[in-house]
Coordinates of C-alpha atoms and ligand atoms in Angstrom, one line a residue:
X241 CA -61.5 74.0 189.8
X242 CA -61.9 71.4 191.6
X243 CA -62.7 71.9 195.1
X244 CA -59.4 71.5 197.5
X245 CA -61.3 71.0 201.0
X246 CA -59.6 71.9 204.3
X247 CA -59.4 68.2 204.9
X248 CA -59.6 65.1 202.4
X249 CA -58.1 61.8 204.6
X250 CA -56.3 59.2 203.3
X251 CA -57.9 56.1 203.6
X252 CA -55.9 53.1 204.0
X253 CA -56.4 50.4 201.3
X254 CA -57.0 47.3 203.6
X255 CA -60.4 49.4 205.4
X256 CA -62.8 47.8 203.0
X257 CA -61.5 43.9 203.5
X258 CA -61.6 44.4 207.5
X259 CA -64.8 46.0 207.0
X260 CA -66.2 43.7 205.6
X261 CA -64.7 41.0 207.9
X262 CA -67.0 43.1 210.6
X263 CA -70.3 42.2 208.5
X264 CA -69.1 38.8 207.3
X265 CA -68.4 37.5 210.7
X266 CA -71.3 39.7 212.8
X267 CA -69.0 41.6 215.1
X268 CA -69.4 45.0 214.9
X269 CA -70.1 46.3 218.0
X270 CA -67.3 47.0 220.8
X271 CA -67.4 43.0 221.8
X272 CA -65.4 42.4 217.9
X273 CA -61.6 41.2 217.8
X274 CA -60.3 44.4 216.4
X275 CA -61.0 46.6 219.2
X276 CA -58.5 44.8 220.8
X277 CA -55.9 44.2 218.2
X278 CA -56.1 47.9 217.4
X279 CA -55.7 48.3 220.9
X280 CA -52.5 46.7 221.4
X281 CA -51.3 47.9 218.0
X282 CA -51.4 51.0 219.1
X283 CA -50.2 50.7 221.8
X284 CA -46.9 49.4 220.8
X285 CA -46.7 52.3 218.6
X286 CA -46.1 54.5 221.3
X287 CA -44.4 52.5 223.8
X288 CA -47.2 52.1 226.2
X289 CA -48.9 49.0 227.9
X290 CA -52.3 49.5 228.0
X291 CA -54.2 51.0 225.6
X292 CA -58.1 51.6 225.6
X293 CA -60.3 52.5 222.6
X294 CA -62.7 54.5 223.2
X295 CA -65.9 56.7 221.1
X296 CA -63.6 60.2 220.6
X297 CA -60.4 62.0 221.8
X298 CA -62.6 64.1 223.8
X299 CA -63.7 61.1 225.4
X300 CA -60.3 60.4 226.0
X301 CA -59.7 63.2 228.1
X302 CA -62.7 63.0 229.9
X303 CA -61.5 59.6 230.9
X304 CA -58.2 60.4 231.8
X305 CA -59.0 63.2 234.7
X306 CA -62.1 60.5 235.8
X307 CA -59.2 58.0 236.2
X308 CA -56.6 60.2 237.7
X309 CA -59.5 61.2 240.5
X310 CA -59.1 64.7 239.5
X311 CA -62.2 66.4 241.1
X312 CA -64.0 69.5 242.7
X313 CA -61.3 72.2 243.4
X314 CA -58.3 70.8 242.0
X315 CA -56.8 72.7 239.5
X316 CA -55.6 72.1 236.2
X317 CA -52.9 73.6 234.4
X318 CA -53.0 73.4 230.3
X319 CA -52.2 75.9 227.0
X320 CA -54.8 78.3 226.3
X321 CA -54.3 77.6 223.2
X322 CA -56.3 74.5 222.3
X323 CA -59.5 72.8 221.2
X324 CA -62.1 73.0 224.1
X325 CA -62.3 69.6 224.8
X326 CA -59.7 69.4 227.1
X327 CA -60.9 72.3 229.3
X328 CA -63.9 71.0 229.1
X329 CA -63.1 67.7 230.3
X330 CA -61.5 69.7 233.4
X331 CA -64.6 72.0 234.0
X332 CA -67.0 69.0 233.4
X333 CA -65.4 66.9 236.5
X334 CA -65.6 70.1 239.0
X335 CA -61.9 70.5 238.9
X336 CA -60.6 74.4 237.9
X337 CA -58.8 75.0 234.1
X338 CA -55.6 77.5 234.8
X339 CA -54.0 78.8 231.3
X340 CA -50.9 79.1 230.4
X341 CA -49.8 81.6 227.2
X342 CA -48.0 80.4 224.0
X343 CA -44.4 80.0 222.7
X344 CA -44.6 82.6 219.5
X345 CA -42.8 79.9 216.9
X346 CA -44.0 76.4 217.9
X347 CA -47.7 77.9 218.7
X348 CA -47.0 75.2 221.7
X349 CA -47.6 75.8 225.3
X350 CA -44.9 78.4 226.8
X351 CA -43.5 76.2 229.4
X352 CA -41.7 78.9 231.3
X353 CA -44.6 80.0 232.0
X354 CA -46.1 76.7 234.0
X355 CA -44.3 76.8 236.9
X356 CA -45.7 80.8 238.2
X357 CA -49.2 79.1 238.0
X358 CA -48.8 76.0 240.0
X359 CA -50.7 76.4 243.5
X360 CA -51.5 73.7 246.2
X361 CA -54.6 73.1 244.7
X362 CA -52.5 72.0 241.2
X363 CA -53.2 68.1 240.7
X364 CA -52.1 68.0 236.9
X365 CA -50.3 69.5 233.8
X366 CA -52.4 68.9 230.5
X367 CA -49.6 69.0 228.0
X368 CA -51.6 69.1 224.4
X369 CA -49.4 69.1 221.3
X370 CA -50.3 72.0 219.3
X371 CA -50.4 71.4 215.2
X372 CA -47.3 68.8 214.5
X373 CA -44.3 70.2 216.4
X374 CA -44.8 68.5 220.1
X375 CA -44.1 70.6 223.4
X376 CA -41.2 70.6 224.8
X377 CA -41.4 68.3 227.5
X378 CA -38.3 67.4 229.8
X379 CA -38.8 70.4 231.6
X380 CA -42.9 69.3 232.1
X381 CA -41.5 66.2 233.9
X382 CA -38.9 67.7 236.4
X383 CA -41.8 70.2 236.8
X384 CA -44.3 67.6 237.7
X385 CA -41.3 65.1 239.6
X386 CA -40.5 67.9 241.9
X387 CA -43.8 69.3 242.6
X388 CA -45.9 66.1 242.8
X389 CA -48.6 66.5 239.8
X390 CA -50.1 64.2 237.0
X391 CA -49.5 65.0 233.2
X392 CA -52.2 64.4 230.8
X393 CA -51.0 63.7 228.0
X394 CA -53.3 65.2 224.7
X395 CA -51.3 63.7 221.9
X396 CA -54.3 63.8 219.1
X397 CA -52.2 66.0 216.5
X398 CA -49.0 63.7 216.7
X399 CA -49.3 60.1 215.9
X400 CA -46.3 59.2 214.7
X401 CA -44.7 61.7 216.2
X402 CA -41.6 61.6 218.3
X403 CA -39.6 63.7 221.0
X404 CA -36.3 63.4 221.3
X405 CA -36.5 59.9 219.2
X406 CA -39.2 58.9 221.9
X407 CA -43.0 58.7 220.7
X408 CA -45.6 61.6 221.6
X409 CA -48.1 59.6 223.6
X410 CA -45.9 57.9 226.1
X411 CA -44.9 61.0 228.3
X412 CA -48.5 61.5 230.2
X413 CA -49.0 59.3 233.3
X414 CA -52.0 58.8 230.7
X415 CA -52.2 59.7 227.4
X416 CA -54.7 60.5 225.1
X417 CA -55.6 60.6 220.9
X418 CA -58.4 61.0 218.4
X419 CA -59.2 59.1 215.5
X420 CA -61.2 62.0 213.5
X421 CA -61.6 62.0 210.3
X422 CA -58.4 64.9 210.0
X423 CA -56.1 62.7 212.5
X424 CA -53.2 61.1 210.8
X425 CA -55.2 57.7 211.9
X426 CA -58.5 57.9 211.6
X427 CA -61.7 55.6 212.3
X428 CA -64.1 58.2 211.5
X429 CA -64.7 58.7 214.9
X430 CA -62.2 57.3 217.6
X431 CA -60.0 57.8 220.8
X432 CA -57.7 56.0 223.1
X433 CA -56.7 56.0 226.2
X434 CA -53.1 55.3 227.3
X435 CA -50.8 54.4 230.3
X436 CA -48.0 52.1 231.9
X437 CA -49.7 51.6 234.8
X438 CA -52.5 48.6 235.1
X439 CA -55.0 50.3 237.9
X440 CA -54.9 53.2 236.0
X441 CA -55.6 51.1 232.5
X442 CA -58.5 49.5 234.9
X443 CA -59.9 52.7 236.0
X444 CA -60.4 53.3 232.4
X445 CA -61.3 50.2 230.9
X446 CA -64.5 50.5 233.7
X447 CA -65.2 54.3 232.9
X448 CA -65.3 54.0 229.6
X449 CA -67.8 50.9 230.4
X450 CA -70.4 52.6 232.5
X451 CA -68.8 50.8 235.4
X452 CA -70.1 47.6 235.0
X453 CA -68.6 45.8 237.2
X454 CA -67.3 42.4 236.3
X455 CA -69.0 40.1 239.9
X456 CA -72.1 42.0 239.6
X457 CA -72.6 43.2 236.3
X458 CA -75.5 45.6 237.4
X459 CA -74.3 47.2 240.7
X460 CA -72.3 49.8 240.5
X461 CA -70.0 51.4 243.1
X462 CA -69.0 54.7 240.6
X463 CA -70.4 56.8 237.3
X464 CA -69.1 55.8 234.2
X465 CA -70.2 56.6 230.5
X466 CA -71.1 54.5 227.2
X467 CA -67.7 55.5 225.4
X468 CA -67.0 52.2 223.8
X469 CA -64.9 52.3 220.3
X470 CA -67.2 50.1 217.7
X471 CA -65.0 47.1 216.0
X472 CA -66.2 48.8 212.6
X473 CA -64.3 51.6 213.7
X474 CA -61.1 49.5 215.4
X475 CA -60.6 47.3 211.5
X476 CA -60.6 51.3 210.2
X477 CA -58.1 51.8 212.8
X478 CA -55.8 48.7 212.2
X479 CA -55.9 49.4 208.5
X480 CA -55.0 53.3 209.1
X481 CA -52.3 52.2 211.5
X482 CA -50.3 49.8 208.9
X483 CA -50.2 52.9 206.5
X484 CA -48.9 55.5 209.1
X485 CA -45.2 55.5 208.1
X486 CA -46.0 56.1 204.5
X487 CA -49.0 59.3 205.8
X488 CA -46.5 60.7 207.9
X489 CA -43.7 61.1 205.1
X490 CA -46.6 62.4 203.1
X491 CA -47.6 64.8 205.4
X492 CA -43.9 65.9 205.9
X493 CA -43.7 66.1 201.7
X494 CA -47.0 68.7 202.1
X495 CA -45.6 70.5 205.0
X496 CA -42.2 70.6 203.2
X497 CA -43.8 71.7 199.6
X498 CA -46.0 74.7 201.7
X499 CA -42.8 76.1 203.2
X500 CA -41.4 76.1 200.3
X501 CA -44.1 77.7 197.4
X502 CA -45.3 80.3 200.3
X503 CA -41.8 81.9 200.8
X504 CA -41.6 84.7 199.7
X505 CA -44.7 86.2 200.6
X506 CA -44.1 89.1 203.2
X507 CA -45.5 89.5 206.5
X508 CA -46.9 85.7 206.8
X509 CA -45.3 83.5 209.8
X510 CA -44.9 79.6 208.5
X511 CA -44.8 76.8 210.4
X512 CA -41.2 76.2 212.1
X513 CA -40.0 72.8 210.0
X514 CA -38.1 72.1 212.9
X515 CA -37.0 72.5 216.7
X516 CA -34.6 70.7 218.9
X517 CA -36.2 67.9 219.5
X518 CA -38.5 67.0 216.6
X519 CA -39.3 67.6 212.7
X520 CA -42.9 69.1 212.5
X521 CA -45.8 66.6 211.1
X522 CA -47.8 68.8 209.9
X523 CA -51.2 67.6 211.0
X524 CA -52.4 71.1 209.8
X525 CA -50.9 73.5 207.8
X526 CA -51.1 76.8 209.7
X527 CA -50.0 80.4 208.9
X528 CA -50.1 83.4 211.0
X529 CA -50.5 87.0 208.8
X530 CA -47.6 89.9 210.6
X531 CA -49.0 92.7 212.0
X532 CA -47.3 94.2 208.8
X533 CA -50.6 92.6 207.0
X534 CA -53.6 94.8 206.9
X535 CA -55.5 91.5 205.6
X536 CA -57.7 89.4 208.8
X537 CA -57.5 85.7 208.1
X538 CA -62.2 85.9 207.9
X539 CA -61.3 88.0 204.7
X540 CA -58.2 85.8 203.2
X541 CA -60.4 82.6 204.2
X542 CA -63.4 83.9 201.9
X543 CA -61.2 85.1 199.3
X544 CA -59.9 81.6 199.0
X545 CA -63.5 80.1 199.6
X546 CA -64.6 82.0 196.6
X547 CA -61.6 79.8 194.9
X548 CA -63.4 77.0 196.1
X549 CA -60.2 76.2 198.9
X550 CA -61.3 75.5 202.4
X551 CA -59.8 77.0 205.4
X552 CA -59.9 77.3 208.6
X553 CA -59.3 80.0 211.6
X554 CA -56.8 78.7 214.1
X555 CA -58.4 77.8 217.5
X556 CA -59.8 80.6 220.0
X557 CA -58.3 80.5 223.3
X558 CA -59.6 79.1 226.4
X559 CA -59.6 82.2 228.3
X560 CA -61.7 84.1 225.5
X561 CA -64.2 81.2 225.4
X562 CA -68.1 83.1 226.6
X563 CA -69.1 79.7 227.9
X564 CA -66.1 80.0 230.7
X565 CA -66.5 83.9 230.8
X566 CA -70.2 83.0 232.1
X567 CA -69.2 80.6 234.8
X568 CA -66.4 83.4 235.9
X569 CA -63.4 81.9 235.0
X570 CA -60.6 83.6 233.6
X571 CA -62.1 87.0 234.4
X572 CA -58.4 88.7 234.5
X573 CA -56.7 86.5 232.1
X574 CA -54.4 88.1 229.5
X575 CA -52.7 85.8 227.1
X576 CA -51.2 88.0 224.3
X577 CA -50.0 85.4 221.9
X578 CA -52.2 82.9 222.0
X579 CA -54.8 86.3 221.5
X580 CA -52.9 86.7 218.3
X581 CA -52.5 83.2 217.2
X582 CA -56.7 83.5 217.8
X583 CA -56.9 86.4 215.7
X584 CA -53.8 86.4 212.5
X585 CA -53.8 82.5 212.3
X586 CA -55.4 79.9 209.9
X587 CA -54.9 77.1 208.2
X588 CA -54.5 75.8 204.7
X589 CA -55.8 72.2 203.0
X590 CA -53.4 70.0 205.0
X591 CA -55.5 66.5 204.6
X592 CA -53.2 63.4 203.5
X593 CA -54.8 62.8 200.4
X594 CA -53.8 66.0 199.1
X595 CA -52.2 66.3 195.5
X596 CA -48.9 68.6 195.0
X597 CA -50.7 69.6 192.5
X598 CA -53.7 71.2 195.3
X599 CA -50.9 72.5 197.5
X600 CA -49.7 74.4 194.1
X601 CA -53.5 75.9 193.1
X602 CA -53.3 76.6 196.9
X603 CA -50.1 78.8 197.3
X604 CA -51.3 80.5 193.8
X605 CA -54.6 81.7 195.2
X606 CA -52.9 82.7 198.4
X607 CA -50.3 84.7 197.1
X608 CA -53.3 86.5 194.7
X609 CA -55.0 86.8 197.5
X610 CA -52.0 88.4 199.5
X611 CA -50.3 90.5 196.6
Ligands
LIG767 C1 -59.2 66.3 217.5 C2 -58.7 66.9 219.1 C3 -59.5 66.2 220.1 C4 -60.7 65.8 220.2 O1 -60.8 64.7 219.6 P1 -62.3 64.0 219.2 O2 -61.9 63.2 218.2 O3 -62.8 65.4 217.6 O4 -63.2 63.8 220.2 C5 -58.9 67.0 221.4 N1 -57.6 67.9 221.6 C6 -56.9 67.8 220.5 C7 -55.4 68.5 220.6 C8 -57.1 67.6 219.1 O5 -56.6 68.0 218.1

C-alpha cells in the first residue's frame, strides 16, 4: 500500500510556467512583479483594498499586532484553541494574551465568553477561524464597536471561505493569511496582511521591510523585520489562486466523503458540515473521540501510522503551554472544552491532492482500528 501523507498539496498547473518566468527574467527577490500581482489579486478575492505579502502567516500576525501599535500592558482576547503563532505575536509585543474556551461543536472560540474577558486594558480581539468553519463574527464586530476594540482576523485556514456570503479575511481591521504547504493556497511558505485602511497598509509595508524610509533609506524611526515574500513564492501563489475554486470544491468533497464513510463509527465526533452562516471547507478533517471510547488519539494515530497513514493531533491550548506557564501566564485558567479537544481530537489526511481511493483506505483503516 502506498503511504498516505497527512497533507499532500495540490500544485496548480501554471506554477512551473510562472517560476520559469522568474528565472528567465532574473526577478527572484521581493522586488519582482509577481509580488504586487499576487497582493492585488488576493486582496480582490477577499474584498480588501490592500494586501501586503509577507514570508509566512506567523510573521503576518506579528506585523498586524505591531501595525495596530499593540504593546506593553495591552490585552488581546483570543481563542485558547489555536496555533501558537497567535499568542506568540501578542507576547512578543509585550502584550497580554487573554484566552476564551471553544465551542464544542464548531471548535471555534466561544463567542459568548468574549465580553466577560473585556477589561479597561483590552485593545483587540483576535478572531481565529479553526479547521474549516468561520467564527460567528457579527456579535464580535458589535462588541468591538461597543468597547472600541480592534479586530485582528486570522484567516490562515480560510482561503475562499465565506461568512454569511462575505469572504473570510474581510472582517478584521487587519486580517491575515498563511500560504504554508497545507493551506488551500500555498506558496511553500508565505503569508499576507490585509486591510482597507491606507495608513495601516503603509505601516505594514514598512514593518515587513525593516522600516526603511522612502526619503532617507538608512535612517530608522521604528524597528521592523525583513518579512518580505520573494517573487518565486508569489509566482506560485498567482498560479494557485487561479485554481482556488476547484481546490475548494475538492476539499468540500473530501470532507463530505469522509463524513459519509465514517458516519457509523460510534463515539466518533465528526466536523459539522455547516452552520447558519457557512458550509465547512474542511481545511483539515478533524475527529474527536467521545468519552465512551477507551482509545486515545495517540494510540489511534500509531495504529494508522503502522498502516502508513499520516494523522496529527489537534492544537494544544495556549493556556496549557509550558512556555507561557513559565512566564506566569494563565495560572488559574480553565477551558474544559479546549482541554478535551486537545486530548481527544486528531485529524486525518486532508490535502487537496487526496484521491477518493485514499479516503476509502483511510476510512477502512480507521474503522479497523476503532472496531
Ligand atoms: C498555519 C496557521 C498560521 C501560521 O502560518 P505559518 O505560515 O505556518 O507561519 C497561523 N494561524 C493559523 C490559524 C494557522 O492555521
